[in-house]
Short mmCIF file of C-alpha atoms and ligand atoms in Angstrom, two decimals:
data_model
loop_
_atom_site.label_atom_id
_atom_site.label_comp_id
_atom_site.label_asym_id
_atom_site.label_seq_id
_atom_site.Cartn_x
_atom_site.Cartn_y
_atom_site.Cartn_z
CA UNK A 1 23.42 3.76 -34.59
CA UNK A 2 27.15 4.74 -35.55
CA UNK A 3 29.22 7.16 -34.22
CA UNK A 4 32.68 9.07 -35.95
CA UNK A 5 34.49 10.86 -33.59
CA UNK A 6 36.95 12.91 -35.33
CA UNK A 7 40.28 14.29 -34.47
CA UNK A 8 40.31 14.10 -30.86
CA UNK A 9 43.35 13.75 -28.91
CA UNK A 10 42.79 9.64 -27.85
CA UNK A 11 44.70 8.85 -24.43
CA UNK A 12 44.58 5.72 -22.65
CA UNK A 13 46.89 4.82 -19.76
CA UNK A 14 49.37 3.88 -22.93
CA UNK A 15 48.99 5.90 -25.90
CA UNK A 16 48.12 9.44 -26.52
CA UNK A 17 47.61 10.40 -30.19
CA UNK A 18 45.32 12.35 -32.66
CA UNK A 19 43.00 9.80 -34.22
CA UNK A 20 39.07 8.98 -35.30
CA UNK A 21 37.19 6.42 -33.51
CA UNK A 22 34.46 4.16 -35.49
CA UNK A 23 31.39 2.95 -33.14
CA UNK A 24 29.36 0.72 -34.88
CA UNK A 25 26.28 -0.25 -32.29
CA UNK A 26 27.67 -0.74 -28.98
CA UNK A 27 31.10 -1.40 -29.37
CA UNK A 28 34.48 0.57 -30.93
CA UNK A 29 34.99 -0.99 -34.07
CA UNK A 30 37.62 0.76 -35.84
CA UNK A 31 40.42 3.28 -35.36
CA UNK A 32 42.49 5.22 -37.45
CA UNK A 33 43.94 7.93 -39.09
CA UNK A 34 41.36 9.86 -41.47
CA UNK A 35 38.46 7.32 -41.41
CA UNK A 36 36.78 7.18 -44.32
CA UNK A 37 33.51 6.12 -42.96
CA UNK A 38 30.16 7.12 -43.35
CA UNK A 39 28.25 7.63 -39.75
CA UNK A 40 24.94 8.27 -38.12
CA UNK A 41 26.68 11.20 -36.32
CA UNK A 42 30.03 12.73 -36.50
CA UNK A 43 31.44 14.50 -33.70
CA UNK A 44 34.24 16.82 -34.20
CA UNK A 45 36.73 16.66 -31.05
CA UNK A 46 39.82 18.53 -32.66
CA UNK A 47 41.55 20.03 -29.64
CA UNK A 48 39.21 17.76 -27.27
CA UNK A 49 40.45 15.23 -25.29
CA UNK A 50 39.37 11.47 -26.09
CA UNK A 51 38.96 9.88 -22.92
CA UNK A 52 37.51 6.27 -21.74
CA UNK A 53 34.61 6.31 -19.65
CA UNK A 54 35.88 6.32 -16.11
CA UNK A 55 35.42 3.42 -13.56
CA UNK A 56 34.38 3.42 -10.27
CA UNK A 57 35.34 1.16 -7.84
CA UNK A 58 33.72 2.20 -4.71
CA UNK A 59 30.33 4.14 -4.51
CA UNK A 60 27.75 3.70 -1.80
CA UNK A 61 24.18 4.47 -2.99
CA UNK A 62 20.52 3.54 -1.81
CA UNK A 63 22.33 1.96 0.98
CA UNK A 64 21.35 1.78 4.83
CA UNK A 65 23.71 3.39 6.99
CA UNK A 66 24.16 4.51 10.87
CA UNK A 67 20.15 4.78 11.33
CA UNK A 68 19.42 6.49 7.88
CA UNK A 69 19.51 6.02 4.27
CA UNK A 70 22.36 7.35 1.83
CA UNK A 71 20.46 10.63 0.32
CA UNK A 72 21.41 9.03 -3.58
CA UNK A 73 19.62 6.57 -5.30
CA UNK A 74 20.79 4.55 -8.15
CA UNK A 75 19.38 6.96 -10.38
CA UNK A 76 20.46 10.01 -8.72
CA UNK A 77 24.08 8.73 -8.02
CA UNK A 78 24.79 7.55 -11.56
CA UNK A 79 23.35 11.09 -12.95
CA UNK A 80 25.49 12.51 -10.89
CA UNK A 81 28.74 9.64 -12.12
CA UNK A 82 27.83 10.12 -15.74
CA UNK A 83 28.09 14.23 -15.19
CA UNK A 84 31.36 13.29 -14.32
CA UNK A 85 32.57 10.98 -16.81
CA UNK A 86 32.41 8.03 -14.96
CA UNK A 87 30.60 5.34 -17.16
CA UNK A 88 30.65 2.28 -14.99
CA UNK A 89 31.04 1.87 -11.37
CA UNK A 90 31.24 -0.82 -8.86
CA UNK A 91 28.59 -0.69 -5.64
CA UNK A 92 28.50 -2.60 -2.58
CA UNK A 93 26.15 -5.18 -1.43
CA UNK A 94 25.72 -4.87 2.24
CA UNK A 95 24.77 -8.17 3.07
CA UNK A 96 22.72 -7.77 6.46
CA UNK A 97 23.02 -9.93 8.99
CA UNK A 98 21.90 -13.54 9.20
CA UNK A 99 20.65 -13.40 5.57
CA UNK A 100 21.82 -14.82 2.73
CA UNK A 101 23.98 -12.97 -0.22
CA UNK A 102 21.67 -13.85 -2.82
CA UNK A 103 18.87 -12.53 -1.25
CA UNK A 104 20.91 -9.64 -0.18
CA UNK A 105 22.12 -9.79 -4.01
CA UNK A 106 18.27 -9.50 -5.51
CA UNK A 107 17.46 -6.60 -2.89
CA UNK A 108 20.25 -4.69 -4.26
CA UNK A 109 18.94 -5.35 -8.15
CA UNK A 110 15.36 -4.72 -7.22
CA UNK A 111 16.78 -1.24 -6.23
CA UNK A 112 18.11 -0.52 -9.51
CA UNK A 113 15.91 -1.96 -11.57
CA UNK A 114 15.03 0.56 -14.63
CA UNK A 115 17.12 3.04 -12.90
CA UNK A 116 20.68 2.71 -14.13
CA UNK A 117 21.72 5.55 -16.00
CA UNK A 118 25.21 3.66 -16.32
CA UNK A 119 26.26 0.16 -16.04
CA UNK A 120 27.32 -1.38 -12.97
CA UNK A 121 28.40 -3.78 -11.08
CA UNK A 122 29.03 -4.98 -7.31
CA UNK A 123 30.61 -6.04 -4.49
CA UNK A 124 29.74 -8.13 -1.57
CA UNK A 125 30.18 -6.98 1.70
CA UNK A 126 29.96 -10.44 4.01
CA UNK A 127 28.64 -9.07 7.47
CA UNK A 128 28.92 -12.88 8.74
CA UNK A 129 29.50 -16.50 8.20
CA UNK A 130 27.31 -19.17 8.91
CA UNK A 131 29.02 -23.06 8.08
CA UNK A 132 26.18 -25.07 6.53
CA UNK A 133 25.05 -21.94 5.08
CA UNK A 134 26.82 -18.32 4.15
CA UNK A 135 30.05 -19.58 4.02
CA UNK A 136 29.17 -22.14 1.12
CA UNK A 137 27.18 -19.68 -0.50
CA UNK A 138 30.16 -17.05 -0.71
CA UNK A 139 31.86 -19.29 -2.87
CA UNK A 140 29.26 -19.23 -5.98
CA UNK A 141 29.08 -15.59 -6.27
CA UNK A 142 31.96 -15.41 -8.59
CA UNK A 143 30.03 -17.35 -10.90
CA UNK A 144 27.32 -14.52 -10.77
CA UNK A 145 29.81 -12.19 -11.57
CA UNK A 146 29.92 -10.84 -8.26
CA UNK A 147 34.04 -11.03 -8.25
CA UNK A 148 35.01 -9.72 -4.95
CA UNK A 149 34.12 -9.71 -1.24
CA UNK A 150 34.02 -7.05 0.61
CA UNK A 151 34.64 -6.86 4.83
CA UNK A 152 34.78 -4.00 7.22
CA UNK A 153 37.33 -4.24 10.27
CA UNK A 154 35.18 -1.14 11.99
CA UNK A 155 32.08 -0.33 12.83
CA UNK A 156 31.99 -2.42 15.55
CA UNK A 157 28.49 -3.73 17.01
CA UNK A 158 27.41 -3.08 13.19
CA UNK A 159 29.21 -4.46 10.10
CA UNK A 160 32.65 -4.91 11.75
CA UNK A 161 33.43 -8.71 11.20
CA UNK A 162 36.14 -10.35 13.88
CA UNK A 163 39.40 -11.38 12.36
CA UNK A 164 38.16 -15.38 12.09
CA UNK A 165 35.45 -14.11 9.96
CA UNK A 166 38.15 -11.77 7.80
CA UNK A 167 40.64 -14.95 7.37
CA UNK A 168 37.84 -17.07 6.29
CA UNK A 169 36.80 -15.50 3.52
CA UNK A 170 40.33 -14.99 2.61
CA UNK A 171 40.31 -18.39 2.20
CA UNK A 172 37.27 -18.76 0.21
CA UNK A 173 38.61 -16.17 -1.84
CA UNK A 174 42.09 -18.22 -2.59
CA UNK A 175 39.90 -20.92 -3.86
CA UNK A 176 37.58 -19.17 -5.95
CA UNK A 177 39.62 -16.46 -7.31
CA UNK A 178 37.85 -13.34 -6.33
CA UNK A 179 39.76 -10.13 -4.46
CA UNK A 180 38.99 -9.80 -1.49
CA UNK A 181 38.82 -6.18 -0.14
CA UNK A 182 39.27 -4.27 3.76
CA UNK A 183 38.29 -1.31 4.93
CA UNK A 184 41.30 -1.25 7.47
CA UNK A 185 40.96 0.21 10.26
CA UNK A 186 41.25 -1.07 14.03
CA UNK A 187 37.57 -1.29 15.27
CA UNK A 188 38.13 -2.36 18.84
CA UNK A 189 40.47 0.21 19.53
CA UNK A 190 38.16 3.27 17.65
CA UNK A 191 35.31 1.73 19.58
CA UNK A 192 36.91 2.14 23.30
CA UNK A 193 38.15 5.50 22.61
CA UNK A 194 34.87 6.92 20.84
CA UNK A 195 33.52 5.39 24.32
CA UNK A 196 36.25 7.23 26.17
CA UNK A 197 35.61 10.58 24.12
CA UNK A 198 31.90 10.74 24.85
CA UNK A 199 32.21 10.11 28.53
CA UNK A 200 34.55 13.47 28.48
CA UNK A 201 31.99 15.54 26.94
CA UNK A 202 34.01 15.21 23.95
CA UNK A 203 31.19 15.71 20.96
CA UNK A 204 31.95 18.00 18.12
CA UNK A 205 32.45 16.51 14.71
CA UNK A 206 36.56 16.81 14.76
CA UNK A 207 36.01 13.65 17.59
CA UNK A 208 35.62 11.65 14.71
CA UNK A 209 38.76 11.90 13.46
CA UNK A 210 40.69 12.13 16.83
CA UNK A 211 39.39 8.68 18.11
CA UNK A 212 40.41 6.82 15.18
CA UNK A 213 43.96 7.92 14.50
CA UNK A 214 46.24 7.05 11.64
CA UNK A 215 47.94 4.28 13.45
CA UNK A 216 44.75 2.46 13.80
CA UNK A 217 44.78 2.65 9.67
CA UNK A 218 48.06 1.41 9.80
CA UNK A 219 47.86 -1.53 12.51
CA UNK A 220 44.77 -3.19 10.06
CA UNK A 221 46.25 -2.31 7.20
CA UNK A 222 49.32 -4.50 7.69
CA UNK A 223 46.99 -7.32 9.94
CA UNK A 224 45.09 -7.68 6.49
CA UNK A 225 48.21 -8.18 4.71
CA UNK A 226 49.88 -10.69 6.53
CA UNK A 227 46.17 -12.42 7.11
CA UNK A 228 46.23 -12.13 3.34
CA UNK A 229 49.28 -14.03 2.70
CA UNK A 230 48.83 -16.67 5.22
CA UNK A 231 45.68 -17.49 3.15
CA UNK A 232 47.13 -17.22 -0.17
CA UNK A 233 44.62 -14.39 -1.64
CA UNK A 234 44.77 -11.54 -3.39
CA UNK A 235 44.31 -8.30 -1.29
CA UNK A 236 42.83 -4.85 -2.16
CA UNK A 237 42.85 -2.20 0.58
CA UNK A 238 40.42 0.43 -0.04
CA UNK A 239 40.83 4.27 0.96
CA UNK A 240 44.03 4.75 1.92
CA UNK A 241 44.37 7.97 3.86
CA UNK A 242 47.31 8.22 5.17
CA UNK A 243 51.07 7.86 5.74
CA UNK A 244 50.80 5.01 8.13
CA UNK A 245 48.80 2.55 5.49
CA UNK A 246 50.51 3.57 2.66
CA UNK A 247 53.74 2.21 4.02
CA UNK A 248 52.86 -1.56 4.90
CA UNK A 249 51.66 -1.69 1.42
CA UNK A 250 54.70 -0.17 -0.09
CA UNK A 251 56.71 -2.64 1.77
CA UNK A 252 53.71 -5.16 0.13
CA UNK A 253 54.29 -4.45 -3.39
CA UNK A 254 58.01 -4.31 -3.04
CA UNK A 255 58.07 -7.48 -1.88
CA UNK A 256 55.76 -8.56 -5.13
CA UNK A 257 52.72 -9.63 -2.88
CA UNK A 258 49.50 -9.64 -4.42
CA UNK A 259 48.40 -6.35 -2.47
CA UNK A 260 46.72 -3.37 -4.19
CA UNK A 261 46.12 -0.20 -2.12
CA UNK A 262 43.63 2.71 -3.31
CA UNK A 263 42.88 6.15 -2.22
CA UNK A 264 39.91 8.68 -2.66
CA UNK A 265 39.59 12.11 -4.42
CA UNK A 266 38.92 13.67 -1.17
CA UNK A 267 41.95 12.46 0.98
CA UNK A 268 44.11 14.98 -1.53
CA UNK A 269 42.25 17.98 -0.77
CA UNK A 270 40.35 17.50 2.46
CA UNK A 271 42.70 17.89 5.81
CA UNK A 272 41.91 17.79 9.50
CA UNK A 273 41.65 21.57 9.84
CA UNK A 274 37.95 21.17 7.64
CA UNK A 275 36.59 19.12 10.92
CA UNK A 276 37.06 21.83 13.03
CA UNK A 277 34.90 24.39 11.15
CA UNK A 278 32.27 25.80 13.27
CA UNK A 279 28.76 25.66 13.32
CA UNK A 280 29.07 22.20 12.38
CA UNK A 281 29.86 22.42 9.24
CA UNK A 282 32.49 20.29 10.30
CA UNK A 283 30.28 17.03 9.92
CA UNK A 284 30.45 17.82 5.73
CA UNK A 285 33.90 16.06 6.73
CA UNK A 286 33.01 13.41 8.37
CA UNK A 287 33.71 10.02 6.58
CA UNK A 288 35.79 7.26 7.28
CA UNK A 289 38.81 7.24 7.82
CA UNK A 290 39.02 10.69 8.56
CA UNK A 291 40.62 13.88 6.77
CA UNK A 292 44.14 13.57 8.13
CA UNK A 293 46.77 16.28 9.16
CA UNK A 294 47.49 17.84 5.72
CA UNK A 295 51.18 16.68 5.35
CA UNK A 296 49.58 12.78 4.44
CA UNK A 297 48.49 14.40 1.06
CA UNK A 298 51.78 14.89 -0.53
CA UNK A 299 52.48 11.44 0.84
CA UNK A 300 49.57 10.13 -1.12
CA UNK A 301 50.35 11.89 -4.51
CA UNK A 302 53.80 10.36 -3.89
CA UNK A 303 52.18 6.91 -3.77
CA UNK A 304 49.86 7.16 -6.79
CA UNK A 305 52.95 8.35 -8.36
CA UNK A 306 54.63 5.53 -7.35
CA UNK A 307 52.21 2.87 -7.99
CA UNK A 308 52.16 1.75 -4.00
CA UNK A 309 48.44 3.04 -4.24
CA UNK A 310 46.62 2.33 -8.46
CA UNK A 311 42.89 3.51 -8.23
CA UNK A 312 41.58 6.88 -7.19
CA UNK A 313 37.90 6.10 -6.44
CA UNK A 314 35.32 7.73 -4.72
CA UNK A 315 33.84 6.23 -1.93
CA UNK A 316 30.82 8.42 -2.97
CA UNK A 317 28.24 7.94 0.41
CA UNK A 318 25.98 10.64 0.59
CA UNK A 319 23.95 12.66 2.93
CA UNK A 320 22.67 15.62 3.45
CA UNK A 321 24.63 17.66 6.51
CA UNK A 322 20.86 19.30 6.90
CA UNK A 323 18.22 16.73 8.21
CA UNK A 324 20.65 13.57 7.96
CA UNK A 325 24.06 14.54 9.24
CA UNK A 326 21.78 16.44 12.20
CA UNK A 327 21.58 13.25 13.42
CA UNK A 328 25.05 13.46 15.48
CA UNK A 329 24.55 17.26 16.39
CA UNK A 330 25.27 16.38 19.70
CA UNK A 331 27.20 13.43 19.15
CA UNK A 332 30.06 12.63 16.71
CA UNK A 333 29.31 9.25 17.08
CA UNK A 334 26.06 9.44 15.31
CA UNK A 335 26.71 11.30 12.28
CA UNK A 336 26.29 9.51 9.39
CA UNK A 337 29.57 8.66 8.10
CA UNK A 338 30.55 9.78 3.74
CA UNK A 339 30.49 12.24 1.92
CA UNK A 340 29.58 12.86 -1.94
CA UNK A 341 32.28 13.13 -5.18
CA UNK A 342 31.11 10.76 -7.88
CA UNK A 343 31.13 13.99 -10.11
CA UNK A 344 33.98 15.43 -9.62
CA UNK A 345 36.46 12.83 -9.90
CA UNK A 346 37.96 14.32 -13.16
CA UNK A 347 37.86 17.44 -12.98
CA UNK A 348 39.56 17.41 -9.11
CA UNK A 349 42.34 14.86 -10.16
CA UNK A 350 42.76 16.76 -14.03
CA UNK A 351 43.12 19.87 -12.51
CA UNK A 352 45.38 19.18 -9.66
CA UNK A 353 46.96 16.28 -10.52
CA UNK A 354 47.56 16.47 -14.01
CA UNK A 355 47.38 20.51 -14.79
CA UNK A 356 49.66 20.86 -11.67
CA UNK A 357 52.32 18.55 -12.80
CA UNK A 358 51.60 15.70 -10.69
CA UNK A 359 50.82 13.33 -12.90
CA UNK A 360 50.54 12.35 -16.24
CA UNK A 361 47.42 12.34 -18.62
CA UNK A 362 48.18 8.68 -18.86
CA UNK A 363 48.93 8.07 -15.34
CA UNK A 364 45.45 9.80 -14.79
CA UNK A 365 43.43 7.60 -17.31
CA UNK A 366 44.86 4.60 -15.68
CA UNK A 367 44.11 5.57 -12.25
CA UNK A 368 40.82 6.77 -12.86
CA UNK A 369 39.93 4.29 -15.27
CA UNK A 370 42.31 1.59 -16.60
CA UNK A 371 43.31 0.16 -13.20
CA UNK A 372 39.84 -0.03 -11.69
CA UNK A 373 38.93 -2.08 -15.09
CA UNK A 374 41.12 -4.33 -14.58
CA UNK A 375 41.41 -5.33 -10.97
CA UNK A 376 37.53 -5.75 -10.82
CA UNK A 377 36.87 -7.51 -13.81
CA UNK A 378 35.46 -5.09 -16.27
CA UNK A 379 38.80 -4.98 -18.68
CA UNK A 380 38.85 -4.87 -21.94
CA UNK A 381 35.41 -4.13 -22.24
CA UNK A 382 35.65 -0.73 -19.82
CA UNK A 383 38.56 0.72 -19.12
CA UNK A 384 40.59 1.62 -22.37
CA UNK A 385 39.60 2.75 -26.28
CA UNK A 386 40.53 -0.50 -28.21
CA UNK A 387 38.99 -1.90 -30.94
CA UNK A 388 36.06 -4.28 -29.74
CA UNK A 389 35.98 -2.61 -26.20
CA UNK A 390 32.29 -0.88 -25.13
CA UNK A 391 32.27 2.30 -26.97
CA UNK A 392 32.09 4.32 -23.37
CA UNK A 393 33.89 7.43 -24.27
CA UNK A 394 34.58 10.72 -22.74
CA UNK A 395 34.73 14.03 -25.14
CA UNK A 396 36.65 16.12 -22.59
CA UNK A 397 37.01 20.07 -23.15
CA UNK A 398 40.94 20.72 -21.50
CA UNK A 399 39.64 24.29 -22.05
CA UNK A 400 36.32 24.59 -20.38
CA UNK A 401 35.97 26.37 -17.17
CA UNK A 402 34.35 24.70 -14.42
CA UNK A 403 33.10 25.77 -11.03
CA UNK A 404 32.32 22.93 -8.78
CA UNK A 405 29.10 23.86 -6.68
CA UNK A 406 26.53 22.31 -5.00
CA UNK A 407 24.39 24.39 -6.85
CA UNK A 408 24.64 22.66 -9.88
CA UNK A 409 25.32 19.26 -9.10
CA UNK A 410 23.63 16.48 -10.20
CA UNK A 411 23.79 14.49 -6.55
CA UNK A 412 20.90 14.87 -4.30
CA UNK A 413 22.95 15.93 -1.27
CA UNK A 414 22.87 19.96 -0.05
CA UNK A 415 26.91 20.30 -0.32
CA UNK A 416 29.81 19.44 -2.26
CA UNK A 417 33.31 18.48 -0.60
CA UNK A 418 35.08 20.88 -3.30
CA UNK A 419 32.88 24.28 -3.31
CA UNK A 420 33.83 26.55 -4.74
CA UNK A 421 36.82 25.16 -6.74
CA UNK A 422 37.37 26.36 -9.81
CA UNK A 423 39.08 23.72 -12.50
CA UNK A 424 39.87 24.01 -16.24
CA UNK A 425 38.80 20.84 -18.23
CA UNK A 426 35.11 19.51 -18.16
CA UNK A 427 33.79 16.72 -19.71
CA UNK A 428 31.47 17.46 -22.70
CA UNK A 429 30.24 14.73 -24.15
CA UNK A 430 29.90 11.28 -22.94
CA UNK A 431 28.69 7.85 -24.18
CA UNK A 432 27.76 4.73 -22.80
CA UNK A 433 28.30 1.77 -25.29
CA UNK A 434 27.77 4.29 -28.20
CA UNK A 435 24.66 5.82 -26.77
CA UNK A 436 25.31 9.59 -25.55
CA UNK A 437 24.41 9.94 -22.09
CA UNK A 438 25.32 13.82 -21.30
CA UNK A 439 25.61 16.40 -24.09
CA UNK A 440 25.66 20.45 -23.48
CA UNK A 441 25.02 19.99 -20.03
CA UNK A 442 22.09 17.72 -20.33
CA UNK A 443 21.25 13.93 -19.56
CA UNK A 444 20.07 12.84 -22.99
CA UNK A 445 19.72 9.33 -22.27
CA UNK A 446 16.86 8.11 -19.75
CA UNK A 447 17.65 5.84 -16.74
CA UNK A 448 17.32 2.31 -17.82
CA UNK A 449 19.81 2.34 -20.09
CA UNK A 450 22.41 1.02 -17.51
CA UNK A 451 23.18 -2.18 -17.54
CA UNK A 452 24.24 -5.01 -14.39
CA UNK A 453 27.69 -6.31 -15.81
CA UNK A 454 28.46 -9.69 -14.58
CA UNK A 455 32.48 -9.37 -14.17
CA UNK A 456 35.09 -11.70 -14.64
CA UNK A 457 37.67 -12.71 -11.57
CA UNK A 458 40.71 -10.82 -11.29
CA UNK A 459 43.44 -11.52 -13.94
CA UNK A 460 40.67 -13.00 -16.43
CA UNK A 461 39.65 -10.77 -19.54
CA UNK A 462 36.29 -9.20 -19.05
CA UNK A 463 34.48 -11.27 -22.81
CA UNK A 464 32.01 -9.39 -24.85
CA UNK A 465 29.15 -12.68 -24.25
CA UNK A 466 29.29 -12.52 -20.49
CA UNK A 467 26.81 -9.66 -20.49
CA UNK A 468 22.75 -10.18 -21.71
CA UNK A 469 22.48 -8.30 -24.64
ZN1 ZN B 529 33.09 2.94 1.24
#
């Protein structure tokens, strides 16, 4: 199968010109001008946008969590990605405890088996350490393509790991190469004050994010840092939220450290206030960290601005607030912490952050896409339209009206962080490695089309033979 795509507006995080893209099979094979080229299929994108498919980096789905399940599948999750113009993403392994990552790795492919509507890849999240054991094993995961390691500093008495735990895999991860990545926050400290807030009757959903203030961001942030360069690896902190984490990683990067900071589409919009709705609605909001006070967000659009934070992900975890975030009615403590936005990615970040003047086109492409690619492996192949790169491709409409909904979305969960919002640019047609995947509102291709992409280390070029054809 071949594909023309003709007089679309092309923009990757470096170029942005009117041009025709050749896909010959899987791949981008030629771009020009005026192609003279004969195709399966032309598609005309004059006044469309010509996008590569988005990455990403942090998703959450068919994954156990605080006494339940997330509410999307594999299937459901990447319907709801692929909606969205996001073409590959990277999911986390939760490795539970006392078991070993590859059996923790061939639970997680079992669960996706024949049901990946886009490819994929993951992360490990180490839980603990056995010497003689996990701690060996950790090291040959790279070599499955499994290029970074994932530890939470919360959740403490679940998959919190103590700071000799943290350092040690930062060491591992010197010597093999692969990025490690925190979820920063202070668990001890969250854990004696949730205690605290419970023993005052304290229980409403806004609890959540008044027991685990900013500074508590901020203190792991800069522990993981410093940890980070004692051990001599590379360091990627994931959801930034707020003032006080953005800043020890400013300080980071200005310094030329090896320290990468990301954000989520939801810390922009989403402030404190939302927490306090009544009727608890309030527990839509609750994920982790929390919504902040609303002054963090310009601080944030400053930073991706900046370059202090590169990615805008997801950290797509859903559940539905009716029957699964229930569970903490009458206890912050037990709501099941994430919320949804694998589909709306693009539109949120187009319409606010580019249409609004925050940021360019390119800037956007490189957040959303580009930057992801590359720190996780995945680059050239995702991440850009280059000759010889998979032919994942966004046909994006700057002109189409969209209302975001729950309504119509593709993820399984009963509510959508942005309702209501209306945005002006929609993706219309997308493709995975030539194939189309979503056309006039419709999933044309069928799940199994996704495949597991093994990914390089950091810094190494993603090569065409490391996936199975
Ligand atoms: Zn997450």
């Amino acid at each position: 199968m071949s594909v023309l795509i003709k007089g679309g507006r092309v923009i990757t995080a470096a170029d942005d010109y009117v041009g025709d893209i050749f896909v010959d099979g899987e791949r981008i094979s030629l771009i020009g001008d005026s192609l003279d080229v004969s195709a399966d299929r032309v598609i005309e994108a004059a006044g469309k946008y010509v996008l590569p498919g988005l990455v990403d980096p942090h998703t959450h789905l068919d994954m156990p969590f605080g006494g339940t399940v997330t509410i999307d599948d594999v299937e459901s999750g990447q319907t709801a990605a692929a909606f969205g113009g996001t073409t590959c993403h990277v999911d986390f392994i939760i490795q539970p405890k006392g078991q070993s990552f590859t059996a923790a790795f061939d639970d997680w492919r079992s669960k996706a088996n024949g049901k990946q509507v886009i490819d994929m890849g993951y992360h490990m999240a180490v839980t603990d350490l056995k010497e003689g054991g996990t701690l060996e094993e950790l090291a040959t995961l790279p070599d499955q393509g499994i290029t970074s390691y994932k530890l939470f500093m919360a959740y403490k008495g679940a998959i919190m790991v103590d700071d000799e735990t943290l350092f040690r895999v930062m060491q591992v991860a010197a010597d093999t190469g692969a990025l490690v990545m925190v979820h920063a926050e202070h668990g001890d400290a969250i854990d004696v004050l949730v205690k605290q807030a419970l023993e005052r009757g304290e229980t409403e959903p806004k609890y959540h994010a008044l027991t685990r203030p900013p500074e508590t961001e901020g203190e792991a942030t800069n522990r993981a840092i410093q940890l980070a360069r004692v051990a001599g690896c590379k360091l990627y902190v994931v959801h930034v939220s707020c003032r006080e984490s953005v800043e020890p990683i400013a300080i980071a990067r200005e310094k030329g450290w090896d320290v990468w900071g990301e954000t989520c589409t939801q810390y922009f919009f989403i402030d404190y206030d939302y927490l306090e709705r009544p009727n608890f609605e309030g527990a839509k909001y609750v994920y982790t960290p929390p919504p902040r006070p609303k002054e963090n967000q310009d601080v944030l659009w400053t930073a991706v601005r900046n370059n202090i934070l590169s990615v805008i992900s997801t950290d797509h975890c859903a559940f539905l607030w009716d029957g699964q975030k229930t569970l903490g009615r009458d206890d912050f403590s037990k709501i099941p912490n994430g919320g949804p936005g694998l589909e709306n990615r693009l539109h949120m970040i187009h319409e606010f952050g580019v249409r609004h003047r925050r940021i360019s086109l390119n800037r956007m492409v490189e957040l959303l896409s580009t930057n992801p690619a590359k720190y996780f492996g995945l680059y050239p192949r995702k991440g850009t339209i280059a000759v010889g790169s998979d032919a994942d491709i966004v046909i994006f409409d700057p002109d189409k009206l969209h209302v975001i909904t729950a309504a119509t979305q593709h993820s399984k969960t009963d509510y959508n962080l942005f309702e209501g919002t209306e945005v002006t640019g929609s993706p219309e047609l997308v493709l995975l490695r030539g194939q189309v995947l979503v056309e006039n509102d419709e999933l044309v291709a069928k799940p199994g089309v996704g495949q597991f992409v093994q990914r390089a280390r950091f810094g190494e070029e993603l090569k065409p033979e490391r996936v199975p054809a």
